[in-house]
Coordinates of C-alpha atoms in Angstrom, one line a residue:
Chain A
X1 CA 202.1 106.8 225.6
X2 CA 203.9 105.0 228.3
X3 CA 206.4 107.0 230.1
X4 CA 208.3 105.7 233.1
X5 CA 210.2 108.1 235.2
X6 CA 212.7 105.5 236.3
X7 CA 214.6 102.6 234.9
X8 CA 213.8 99.5 237.0
X9 CA 216.5 99.1 239.5
X10 CA 218.8 96.1 239.1
X11 CA 221.2 94.6 241.5
X12 CA 224.9 94.4 240.8
X13 CA 224.7 90.6 240.9
X14 CA 222.4 90.4 237.9
X15 CA 224.3 88.5 235.2
X16 CA 224.7 89.6 231.6
X17 CA 222.2 87.1 230.2
X18 CA 219.5 88.4 232.4
X19 CA 220.3 91.9 231.5
X20 CA 220.2 91.2 227.8
X21 CA 216.9 89.5 228.2
X22 CA 215.7 92.6 230.0
X23 CA 216.9 94.9 227.2
X24 CA 214.6 93.0 224.9
X25 CA 211.7 92.7 227.2
X26 CA 211.5 95.8 229.2
X27 CA 210.1 98.8 227.4
X28 CA 212.0 101.5 229.2
X29 CA 215.3 99.8 229.1
X30 CA 214.9 98.8 225.5
X31 CA 213.9 102.4 224.5
X32 CA 216.8 103.9 226.4
X33 CA 219.3 101.4 225.0
X34 CA 218.2 101.9 221.4
X35 CA 218.0 105.6 221.8
X36 CA 221.5 106.0 223.3
X37 CA 222.9 103.6 220.7
X38 CA 221.4 105.5 217.8
X39 CA 222.4 108.8 219.3
X40 CA 226.0 107.6 219.8
X41 CA 226.2 106.3 216.3
X42 CA 225.0 109.5 214.6
X43 CA 227.0 111.9 216.8
X44 CA 230.1 109.7 216.3
X45 CA 229.6 109.8 212.6
X46 CA 229.2 113.6 212.4
X47 CA 231.8 114.1 215.1
X48 CA 234.4 112.8 212.7
X49 CA 233.7 115.8 210.5
X50 CA 233.9 118.2 213.3
X51 CA 237.2 116.8 214.5
X52 CA 238.7 116.8 211.1
X53 CA 237.7 120.4 210.5
X54 CA 239.4 121.3 213.8
X55 CA 236.1 122.5 215.0
X56 CA 236.0 120.5 218.2
X57 CA 234.5 123.3 220.1
X58 CA 231.6 123.7 217.6
X59 CA 229.6 120.9 219.3
X60 CA 230.0 122.6 222.7
X61 CA 228.9 125.9 221.3
X62 CA 225.9 124.4 219.5
X63 CA 224.7 122.5 222.6
X64 CA 225.0 125.5 224.9
X65 CA 223.4 127.7 222.3
X66 CA 220.4 125.4 222.3
X67 CA 219.5 126.1 225.9
X68 CA 217.8 129.5 225.5
X69 CA 215.7 127.9 222.7
X70 CA 214.4 125.3 225.1
X71 CA 213.5 127.9 227.7
X72 CA 211.8 130.2 225.1
X73 CA 209.9 127.4 223.6
X74 CA 208.5 126.6 227.0
X75 CA 207.7 130.2 227.7
X76 CA 205.8 130.5 224.5
X77 CA 203.9 127.2 224.4
X78 CA 203.8 126.4 228.1
X79 CA 204.3 122.8 227.1
X80 CA 207.0 120.5 228.2
X81 CA 206.6 118.1 225.4
X82 CA 210.1 117.1 224.3
X83 CA 209.5 117.6 220.6
X84 CA 208.3 121.2 221.1
X85 CA 211.2 122.0 223.3
X86 CA 213.7 120.4 220.8
X87 CA 212.3 122.6 218.0
X88 CA 213.1 125.6 220.1
X89 CA 216.6 124.1 220.8
X90 CA 217.1 123.5 217.1
X91 CA 216.2 127.1 216.2
X92 CA 218.4 128.7 218.8
X93 CA 221.2 126.2 218.0
X94 CA 221.1 127.1 214.4
X95 CA 221.0 130.8 215.2
X96 CA 224.1 130.4 217.4
X97 CA 225.9 128.4 214.8
X98 CA 225.4 130.7 211.9
X99 CA 226.2 133.6 214.2
X100 CA 229.5 132.0 214.8
X101 CA 230.1 131.5 211.1
X102 CA 229.3 135.1 210.6
X103 CA 231.7 136.3 213.2
X104 CA 234.5 134.2 211.8
X105 CA 233.8 135.4 208.2
X106 CA 233.4 139.1 209.0
X107 CA 235.8 139.8 211.7
X108 CA 239.4 138.9 212.5
X109 CA 238.5 136.9 215.5
X110 CA 239.8 133.4 215.5
X111 CA 237.2 130.6 215.4
X112 CA 237.8 129.4 219.0
X113 CA 237.2 133.0 220.2
X114 CA 234.0 133.2 218.2
X115 CA 232.9 129.8 219.5
X116 CA 233.7 130.6 223.1
X117 CA 231.9 133.9 222.9
X118 CA 228.7 132.5 221.5
X119 CA 228.8 129.6 223.9
X120 CA 228.9 131.7 226.9
X121 CA 226.5 134.3 225.6
X122 CA 223.8 131.8 224.8
X123 CA 224.4 129.6 227.8
X124 CA 224.3 132.6 230.1
X125 CA 221.0 133.8 228.5
X126 CA 219.6 130.3 228.7
X127 CA 220.4 130.0 232.4
X128 CA 218.9 133.4 233.0
X129 CA 215.7 132.3 231.4
X130 CA 215.7 129.0 233.4
X131 CA 215.9 130.8 236.7
X132 CA 213.2 133.2 235.5
X133 CA 210.9 130.3 234.6
X134 CA 211.6 128.6 238.0
X135 CA 210.4 131.7 239.8
X136 CA 207.1 131.7 238.0
X137 CA 204.1 130.5 240.0
X138 CA 203.4 127.8 237.5
X139 CA 203.3 124.2 238.8
X140 CA 204.3 123.0 235.4
X141 CA 207.7 124.7 235.4
X142 CA 209.8 122.1 237.1
X143 CA 212.0 119.8 235.2
X144 CA 213.4 122.0 232.4
X145 CA 216.7 121.8 234.1
X146 CA 217.0 118.1 233.1
X147 CA 218.2 119.4 229.8
X148 CA 221.4 120.6 231.5
X149 CA 222.6 117.1 232.2
X150 CA 220.1 115.0 230.4
X151 CA 217.8 112.3 231.6
X152 CA 217.8 109.2 229.5
X153 CA 214.9 107.7 231.4
X154 CA 212.5 110.2 229.9
X155 CA 213.1 108.8 226.4
X156 CA 210.0 107.3 224.8
X157 CA 209.5 105.3 221.7
X158 CA 208.6 108.3 219.5
X159 CA 211.9 110.0 220.5
X160 CA 213.8 107.0 219.4
X161 CA 211.9 106.9 216.1
X162 CA 212.8 110.5 215.5
X163 CA 216.4 109.8 216.2
X164 CA 216.3 106.8 213.8
X165 CA 214.8 108.9 211.1
X166 CA 217.3 111.7 211.4
X167 CA 220.1 109.2 211.5
X168 CA 218.9 107.5 208.4
X169 CA 218.6 110.8 206.6
X170 CA 222.0 111.8 207.8
X171 CA 223.5 108.5 206.5
X172 CA 221.8 109.0 203.2
X173 CA 223.2 112.5 202.7
X174 CA 226.6 111.3 203.8
X175 CA 226.7 108.5 201.2
X176 CA 225.2 110.8 198.6
X177 CA 227.7 113.6 199.1
X178 CA 230.6 111.5 200.3
X179 CA 233.1 112.7 197.7
X180 CA 232.1 116.3 198.2
X181 CA 232.4 116.1 201.9
X182 CA 235.8 114.5 201.7
X183 CA 237.1 117.1 199.3
X184 CA 235.6 119.9 201.4
X185 CA 237.1 118.6 204.6
X186 CA 240.6 118.1 203.2
X187 CA 241.0 121.2 201.0
X188 CA 238.1 123.7 200.9
X189 CA 239.9 126.2 198.6
X190 CA 240.6 123.5 196.1
X191 CA 237.0 122.3 196.2
X192 CA 236.0 125.9 195.3
X193 CA 238.3 126.0 192.3
X194 CA 236.7 122.8 191.0
X195 CA 233.4 124.5 191.0
X196 CA 231.8 123.0 194.1
X197 CA 229.6 125.2 196.2
X198 CA 231.5 124.9 199.4
X199 CA 229.1 127.1 201.3
X200 CA 226.3 124.6 200.6
X201 CA 228.5 121.7 201.7
X202 CA 229.5 123.6 204.9
X203 CA 225.9 124.4 205.7
X204 CA 224.8 120.8 205.1
X205 CA 227.4 119.4 207.4
X206 CA 226.9 122.0 210.1
X207 CA 223.1 121.6 210.0
X208 CA 223.3 117.9 210.6
X209 CA 225.7 118.5 213.4
X210 CA 223.2 120.9 215.0
X211 CA 220.4 118.3 214.5
X212 CA 222.3 115.5 216.0
X213 CA 223.3 117.6 219.0
X214 CA 219.7 118.8 219.6
X215 CA 218.5 115.2 219.4
X216 CA 221.0 114.3 222.2
X217 CA 220.1 117.1 224.6
X218 CA 217.3 115.2 226.3
X219 CA 219.5 112.2 226.9
X220 CA 223.0 113.6 227.6
X221 CA 222.3 117.3 228.2
X222 CA 223.7 120.6 227.2
X223 CA 226.8 120.4 229.2
X224 CA 228.2 117.0 228.2
X225 CA 226.8 116.8 224.7
X226 CA 230.0 117.9 222.9
X227 CA 231.8 114.8 224.3
X228 CA 229.4 112.6 222.4
X229 CA 230.5 114.4 219.3
X230 CA 234.2 114.4 219.9
X231 CA 235.1 111.3 221.9
X232 CA 234.1 108.5 219.5
X233 CA 235.7 110.4 216.6
X234 CA 238.9 111.1 218.4
X235 CA 239.1 107.4 219.4
X236 CA 238.3 106.2 215.9
X237 CA 241.0 108.4 214.3
X238 CA 243.6 106.5 216.2
X239 CA 242.8 103.2 214.5
X240 CA 242.6 104.0 210.9
X241 CA 244.0 106.2 208.1
X242 CA 240.9 106.0 206.0
X243 CA 238.1 108.5 206.3
X244 CA 235.4 106.0 205.6
X245 CA 236.7 103.6 208.2
X246 CA 237.1 106.4 210.7
X247 CA 233.4 107.4 210.3
X248 CA 232.2 103.9 210.6
X249 CA 234.4 103.2 213.6
X250 CA 233.3 106.4 215.3
X251 CA 229.7 105.4 214.8
X252 CA 230.4 102.0 216.3
X253 CA 232.3 103.5 219.3
X254 CA 229.5 106.0 219.8
X255 CA 226.8 103.2 219.7
X256 CA 228.8 101.0 222.1
X257 CA 229.2 103.9 224.5
X258 CA 225.5 104.3 224.5
X259 CA 224.7 100.7 225.1
X260 CA 227.4 100.1 227.7
X261 CA 226.6 103.4 229.4
X262 CA 223.0 102.5 229.7
X263 CA 223.8 99.1 231.0
X264 CA 226.1 100.4 233.6
X265 CA 223.8 103.1 234.7
X266 CA 220.9 100.7 234.9
X267 CA 222.7 98.0 236.8
X268 CA 224.5 100.4 239.2
X269 CA 221.6 101.8 241.1
X270 CA 220.4 104.2 238.4
X271 CA 223.5 106.3 238.0
X272 CA 222.8 109.2 235.7
X273 CA 222.9 107.8 232.2
X274 CA 224.4 110.7 230.2
X275 CA 227.5 111.1 232.3
X276 CA 228.1 107.4 232.3
X277 CA 227.9 107.3 228.5
X278 CA 230.3 110.1 228.2
X279 CA 232.7 108.4 230.6
X280 CA 232.6 105.2 228.6
X281 CA 233.2 107.2 225.4
X282 CA 236.2 108.8 227.1
X283 CA 237.5 105.3 228.1
X284 CA 237.4 104.4 224.4
X285 CA 239.5 107.5 223.7
X286 CA 242.1 106.8 226.4
X287 CA 242.4 103.2 225.4
X288 CA 242.8 104.2 221.7
X289 CA 245.4 106.8 222.5
X290 CA 247.5 104.3 224.3
X291 CA 247.0 101.1 222.5
X292 CA 246.5 102.0 218.8
X293 CA 249.2 100.1 216.9
X294 CA 250.2 102.9 214.6
X295 CA 249.4 106.1 216.5
X296 CA 249.2 104.9 220.1
X297 CA 251.6 106.2 222.7
X298 CA 252.5 102.7 223.9
X299 CA 253.6 101.2 220.5
X300 CA 255.2 104.5 219.5
X301 CA 257.3 104.3 222.7
X302 CA 258.2 100.7 222.0
X303 CA 259.2 101.5 218.4
X304 CA 261.2 104.4 219.6
X305 CA 263.1 102.2 222.1
X306 CA 263.6 99.5 219.5
X307 CA 265.0 102.0 217.0
X308 CA 267.4 103.4 219.6
X309 CA 268.6 99.9 220.4
X310 CA 269.2 99.2 216.7
X311 CA 271.2 102.3 216.3
X312 CA 273.2 101.6 219.4
X313 CA 274.0 98.2 218.0
X314 CA 275.0 99.7 214.6
X315 CA 277.2 102.3 216.2
X316 CA 279.0 99.7 218.4
X317 CA 279.5 97.5 215.3
X318 CA 280.8 100.5 213.4
X319 CA 283.2 101.3 216.2
X320 CA 284.5 97.8 216.2
X321 CA 284.8 98.0 212.4
X322 CA 287.1 101.0 212.7
X323 CA 289.4 99.2 215.1
X324 CA 289.4 96.0 213.0
X325 CA 290.1 98.0 209.9
X326 CA 293.5 99.0 211.2
X327 CA 294.6 95.3 211.2
X328 CA 295.3 93.2 208.2
X329 CA 293.4 90.3 209.7
X330 CA 289.9 91.6 210.3
X331 CA 289.3 88.9 212.8
X332 CA 292.3 89.9 214.9
X333 CA 291.2 89.7 218.5
X334 CA 291.0 92.8 220.6
X335 CA 290.4 93.3 224.3
X336 CA 286.9 94.1 225.4
X337 CA 288.3 96.9 227.5
X338 CA 288.8 99.2 224.6
X339 CA 285.0 99.2 224.0
X340 CA 284.5 100.7 227.4
X341 CA 285.5 104.1 226.1
X342 CA 282.8 104.0 223.6
X343 CA 279.5 105.5 224.7
X344 CA 276.6 103.3 223.8
X345 CA 278.5 100.1 224.4
X346 CA 277.0 97.7 226.9
X347 CA 277.4 94.1 227.7
X348 CA 274.0 93.5 226.3
X349 CA 274.8 95.0 222.9
X350 CA 277.9 92.9 222.8
X351 CA 275.9 89.8 223.5
X352 CA 273.4 90.8 220.8
X353 CA 276.3 91.2 218.3
X354 CA 277.5 87.7 219.2
X355 CA 273.9 86.4 218.8
X356 CA 273.8 87.9 215.3
X357 CA 277.2 86.2 214.4
X358 CA 278.9 89.5 213.9
X359 CA 281.3 89.1 216.7
X360 CA 283.0 86.1 218.4
X361 CA 284.1 86.3 222.0
X362 CA 287.0 84.5 223.5
X363 CA 287.5 85.2 227.2
X364 CA 288.1 89.0 227.4
X365 CA 288.9 89.3 223.7
X366 CA 286.5 90.0 220.9
X367 CA 287.0 89.7 217.2
X368 CA 284.9 90.7 214.2
X369 CA 283.6 87.9 212.0
X370 CA 283.5 88.1 208.2
X371 CA 279.8 88.7 208.3
X372 CA 280.1 91.4 210.9
X373 CA 282.8 93.1 209.0
X374 CA 280.7 93.2 205.8
X375 CA 277.7 94.4 207.6
X376 CA 279.6 97.2 209.3
X377 CA 281.3 98.2 206.0
X378 CA 277.9 98.5 204.4
X379 CA 276.6 100.5 207.3
X380 CA 279.5 102.8 206.9
X381 CA 279.0 103.2 203.2
X382 CA 275.3 104.0 203.6
X383 CA 276.2 106.6 206.2
X384 CA 278.8 108.0 203.8
X385 CA 276.2 108.3 201.1
X386 CA 273.8 110.0 203.4
X387 CA 276.4 112.5 204.5
X388 CA 277.2 113.6 201.0
Chain B
X1 CA 255.8 150.1 176.4
X2 CA 254.3 147.0 177.9
X3 CA 252.4 146.3 174.8
X4 CA 255.5 146.3 172.8
X5 CA 257.0 143.7 175.0
X6 CA 254.0 141.5 174.6
X7 CA 254.2 141.8 170.9
X8 CA 257.7 140.4 170.6
X9 CA 256.7 137.7 173.1
X10 CA 258.3 134.3 173.3
X11 CA 258.2 132.2 170.2
X12 CA 256.1 129.6 172.1
X13 CA 253.3 132.0 172.5
X14 CA 250.7 131.7 169.9
X15 CA 249.5 135.2 170.6
X16 CA 246.4 134.1 172.5
X17 CA 245.8 135.7 175.9
X18 CA 245.3 132.8 178.3
X19 CA 244.5 134.9 181.4
X20 CA 243.3 138.5 181.4
X21 CA 243.0 140.4 184.6
X22 CA 241.4 143.9 184.6
X23 CA 241.4 146.4 187.5
X24 CA 241.6 143.7 190.1
X25 CA 241.5 145.1 193.6
X26 CA 241.4 143.0 196.7
X27 CA 241.3 144.0 200.4
X28 CA 241.0 141.8 203.5
X29 CA 240.3 144.7 205.8
X30 CA 240.7 148.4 205.0
X31 CA 244.1 148.3 203.4
X32 CA 244.1 146.9 199.8
X33 CA 246.2 143.8 199.3
X34 CA 246.1 144.2 195.6
X35 CA 245.5 147.5 193.9
X36 CA 244.1 147.9 190.4
X37 CA 246.0 145.0 188.8
X38 CA 245.9 144.7 185.0
X39 CA 247.6 141.6 183.7
X40 CA 247.7 139.8 180.4
X41 CA 249.3 136.4 180.5
X42 CA 250.0 135.0 177.0
X43 CA 249.3 131.4 176.3
X44 CA 252.2 129.0 176.6
X45 CA 254.4 130.9 179.0
X46 CA 256.0 129.6 182.2
X47 CA 255.5 132.6 184.4
X48 CA 256.9 133.5 187.8
X49 CA 255.1 135.9 190.1
X50 CA 257.7 137.5 192.3
X51 CA 257.5 140.1 195.1
X52 CA 258.2 140.5 198.8
X53 CA 256.2 138.9 201.6
X54 CA 252.8 140.5 201.8
X55 CA 252.9 141.7 198.2
X56 CA 249.7 139.8 197.4
X57 CA 251.2 137.0 195.3
X58 CA 249.0 134.2 196.7
X59 CA 246.1 136.6 196.9
X60 CA 246.4 137.4 193.2
X61 CA 246.1 133.7 192.4
X62 CA 243.2 133.2 194.8
X63 CA 241.3 136.1 193.5
X64 CA 241.8 135.0 189.9
X65 CA 240.5 131.5 190.9
X66 CA 237.5 133.0 192.7
X67 CA 238.6 131.7 196.1
X68 CA 238.6 135.3 197.3
X69 CA 236.0 137.8 196.3
X70 CA 237.6 140.9 194.9
X71 CA 236.3 144.4 195.6
X72 CA 236.5 145.3 192.0
X73 CA 237.8 144.0 188.8
X74 CA 237.3 141.1 186.5
X75 CA 239.1 138.0 185.3
X76 CA 238.7 136.2 182.0
X77 CA 240.2 132.9 180.9
X78 CA 240.6 132.7 177.1
X79 CA 238.2 135.6 176.7
X80 CA 235.4 134.2 178.8
X81 CA 234.5 134.6 182.5
X82 CA 236.3 132.1 184.8
X83 CA 233.1 130.4 185.9
X84 CA 232.6 129.2 182.3
X85 CA 236.1 128.1 181.9
X86 CA 236.8 126.3 185.2
X87 CA 237.7 123.0 183.4
X88 CA 240.6 124.8 181.7
X89 CA 242.2 125.8 185.0
X90 CA 244.1 123.7 187.6
X91 CA 245.3 124.9 191.0
X92 CA 248.2 123.8 193.2
X93 CA 247.7 125.4 196.6
X94 CA 250.4 126.0 199.1
X95 CA 251.4 122.8 200.8
X96 CA 250.8 124.3 204.2
X97 CA 247.2 125.1 203.5
X98 CA 245.9 121.7 204.3
X99 CA 246.2 119.3 207.2
X100 CA 248.4 116.5 206.1
X101 CA 247.3 114.3 209.0
X102 CA 244.0 114.0 207.2
X103 CA 243.0 110.3 207.0
X104 CA 243.6 109.5 203.4
X105 CA 246.1 108.1 201.0
X106 CA 248.3 109.7 198.3
X107 CA 246.2 108.1 195.5
X108 CA 243.0 109.4 197.1
X109 CA 244.3 112.9 197.1
X110 CA 245.3 112.7 193.5
X111 CA 241.9 111.3 192.6
X112 CA 240.4 114.6 193.9
X113 CA 241.7 116.2 190.8
X114 CA 239.1 114.3 188.9
X115 CA 236.2 115.5 191.0
X116 CA 235.8 118.7 189.1
X117 CA 235.0 116.9 185.8
X118 CA 232.9 114.4 187.6
X119 CA 230.7 117.1 189.1
X120 CA 228.3 116.6 192.0
X121 CA 227.5 113.2 193.4
X122 CA 229.1 111.0 190.7
X123 CA 231.8 108.8 192.1
X124 CA 235.2 108.3 190.5
X125 CA 235.5 105.0 188.7
X126 CA 238.2 103.0 186.9
X127 CA 238.9 105.7 184.3
X128 CA 239.5 108.3 187.1
X129 CA 241.7 105.9 189.0
X130 CA 243.8 105.2 185.9
X131 CA 244.3 108.9 185.3
X132 CA 245.4 109.4 188.9
X133 CA 247.9 106.5 188.7
X134 CA 249.3 108.0 185.5
X135 CA 249.7 111.4 187.2
X136 CA 251.4 109.7 190.2
X137 CA 253.8 108.0 187.8
X138 CA 254.6 111.3 186.1
X139 CA 255.7 112.9 189.4
X140 CA 257.6 109.7 190.4
X141 CA 255.2 108.9 193.3
X142 CA 253.6 105.7 192.0
X143 CA 255.4 103.5 194.6
X144 CA 253.8 105.7 197.4
X145 CA 250.2 105.5 196.1
X146 CA 248.9 103.7 199.1
X147 CA 250.9 105.7 201.6
X148 CA 249.0 107.7 204.3
X149 CA 249.8 111.3 203.4
X150 CA 251.2 112.3 206.7
X151 CA 253.9 109.7 206.2
X152 CA 255.2 111.5 203.1
X153 CA 258.1 114.0 203.2
X154 CA 257.5 117.6 202.3
X155 CA 258.8 117.2 198.8
X156 CA 256.6 114.1 198.3
X157 CA 253.5 116.0 199.5
X158 CA 254.3 118.7 197.1
X159 CA 254.5 116.2 194.2
X160 CA 251.2 114.7 195.3
X161 CA 249.6 118.2 195.0
X162 CA 251.2 118.6 191.6
X163 CA 249.9 115.2 190.5
X164 CA 246.4 116.2 191.6
X165 CA 246.6 119.2 189.3
X166 CA 248.0 117.2 186.5
X167 CA 245.0 114.9 186.6
X168 CA 242.8 117.9 185.9
X169 CA 244.4 118.0 182.4
X170 CA 243.9 121.7 182.3
X171 CA 245.3 124.4 180.0
X172 CA 246.3 126.8 182.6
X173 CA 248.1 125.9 185.9
X174 CA 248.3 128.1 188.9
X175 CA 250.8 127.1 191.5
X176 CA 251.4 128.7 194.9
X177 CA 255.0 128.3 195.9
X178 CA 255.5 124.7 194.7
X179 CA 259.2 124.9 195.5
X180 CA 258.7 125.9 199.1
X181 CA 260.4 123.5 201.6
X182 CA 261.3 120.8 199.0
X183 CA 264.7 119.2 198.6
X184 CA 266.9 119.7 195.5
X185 CA 265.8 116.5 193.9
X186 CA 262.1 117.4 194.1
X187 CA 262.8 120.9 192.9
X188 CA 264.4 119.5 189.7
X189 CA 261.6 117.0 189.3
X190 CA 259.0 119.7 189.6
X191 CA 260.7 122.1 187.3
X192 CA 261.0 119.3 184.7
X193 CA 257.3 118.7 184.9
X194 CA 256.6 122.4 184.5
X195 CA 258.8 122.6 181.5
X196 CA 257.0 119.6 180.0
X197 CA 253.7 121.4 180.6
X198 CA 255.0 124.4 178.7
X199 CA 256.2 122.2 175.9
X200 CA 252.7 120.8 175.6
X201 CA 251.5 124.3 175.1
X202 CA 250.1 124.8 178.6
X203 CA 250.3 128.1 180.5
X204 CA 251.9 127.8 183.9
X205 CA 251.8 130.6 186.5
X206 CA 253.9 130.1 189.6
X207 CA 254.3 132.1 192.8
X208 CA 258.0 132.0 193.3
X209 CA 260.4 133.1 196.0
X210 CA 263.8 132.3 194.9
X211 CA 264.9 135.2 192.7
X212 CA 268.1 133.4 191.7
X213 CA 266.4 130.7 189.8
X214 CA 263.9 132.9 187.9
X215 CA 266.0 133.3 184.7
X216 CA 266.8 129.6 184.8
X217 CA 263.3 128.3 185.3
X218 CA 260.9 130.8 183.8
X219 CA 260.5 132.7 180.5
X220 CA 257.9 135.2 181.7
X221 CA 257.8 137.1 185.0
X222 CA 255.4 139.4 186.8
X223 CA 256.7 141.8 189.5
X224 CA 254.1 142.4 192.2
X225 CA 254.0 144.5 195.2
X226 CA 250.3 145.4 195.9
X227 CA 250.4 147.0 192.5
X228 CA 251.8 145.4 189.4
X229 CA 255.3 146.7 188.9
X230 CA 256.1 145.0 185.6
X231 CA 255.2 142.0 183.5
X232 CA 256.9 140.5 180.5
X233 CA 259.6 138.2 179.2
X234 CA 262.3 137.4 181.8
X235 CA 265.1 138.3 179.4
X236 CA 263.7 141.8 178.9
X237 CA 262.4 142.9 182.3
X238 CA 264.2 140.8 184.9
X239 CA 266.6 143.4 185.9
X240 CA 267.9 145.4 188.9
X241 CA 265.7 148.3 188.1
X242 CA 262.4 146.3 188.4
X243 CA 263.7 144.3 191.4
X244 CA 264.5 147.5 193.2
X245 CA 261.1 148.9 192.4
X246 CA 259.4 145.8 193.7
X247 CA 261.5 145.1 196.8
X248 CA 262.0 148.7 197.8
X249 CA 265.6 148.3 198.6
X250 CA 268.5 148.6 196.1
X251 CA 268.4 145.1 194.8
X252 CA 271.3 143.6 193.0
X253 CA 270.8 140.2 191.6
X254 CA 273.5 138.9 189.4
X255 CA 271.7 137.8 186.2
X256 CA 273.7 135.4 184.2
X257 CA 273.7 136.1 180.5

């Protein structure tokens, strides 16, 4: 087994083509790129479920709950083989998760309290064990703390294979139970009345989330792992109103975060890969929250302003209509000055009304056109209907 | 006395008991939410469950449907345990019980009503889609079938829930406050659908809050406040006496003859 401790250092000036060639040719870089991409995809996919269940903290609790398992696995076996340690992580992650479920079901504690409680309890215990291990006179003890923040450079091909197999399995289960998952996520009680075993569905989803998180500990670490679960899903939610598209998009965002994060960390003097991936994923989130056409802040603000303008225009027109109404000739000219008393009137709105052919201007006088009068009358009628 | 009332039950009732509840007791904590409920709901009635907040109205429905596990008691649907009769029962939960920002469309939610008969794994096909579209049509929501559910008004969301239950084509419908937070138009639309269901011989059980409309909408009523106070035809038992017993204060509701 080839294991390199370090990604070959690249200079900033290296161009994209060279980098891509390197991804295909260099064992370490290829392994890390593939590993982080697969990890991003599977966590993104499963993260959609965690986000939609409003269990955003679950990922955080699971990853922290895995830490004592890593330490205990090392204490028992004395081995630092990543697979051995991950089995320990998996077991303690599962224990933590089902403990949380138990607390929520059996007590009146809210789920965030239960999650927070288990998170701190397990993480505290894990840290205690890590310090204990470090004090031991065993030369082999160093390096367990890499699971705190992850070290992508330690990934080897077999790790990536394991990730790929788990991801494939997860995908299969997802497609198989898609209908059940959707129903469960949207309306658990209703799913129960239809005769579905919601406990089974819940355990299935939760177990896969635990698996995905444990797989990511070596790369991203206990502390930041939950971001891998949440960020791609939160970003994906902004772009679509379909569950299937959301899951696919989250997987794509997650994979891209992995690939880009690895590229940046490799080309920037070996910046720590895990945190860079998490930051890239967060950039996806920020971008999505601002620029998504239907839910993004930017377009919402633009639509809000546009709506206000429309209303201002309508109100001004309605005001003019009321004045024009008092005259027999609807196009009787009036002085612009009388509009000054009307809040909402501006030169701009007047110009817009002229542009729309609702109003004609003649010096300091305005008069309503036939078209403007009709439009205003209809506006008024609609309003009257609404008020009824 | 109750038995007598059941005997001279509404002409619509064929005499079959649709839902029978025996000794049902439910507690979340130490204090029982429902205490020793015995209830017989005849087939073909449109029944309101009324009672103050915290009287256990929703809990009763949830316990009957197996969503909550009772401490004691049993439920039978047409004489058999609920588990065997699931396909005869449809449920309309409270609108507020789900997240309407969930990424899905109105049609998709209504399709969920077909999942029960499909069972595990099998995907809905053309037949299920057709049934869902028909149900949307019935509740007047067909033009909104592709709409993201968060973009529907409260009344429209309620109709979607109703359509989802209609797709199940059940014999017994349990509805948890279907009139809550809906506008007058939707209320009329919903009550018309309920009355159609009754005409078709279905049994409809509704948790209801607005006492004023009970005589107008329903023909059967159950008064509930942790214990069952009374159950029977509206015209016989919907009176100040039972209302006072249920709501604890001296209740006067003007019942129109």
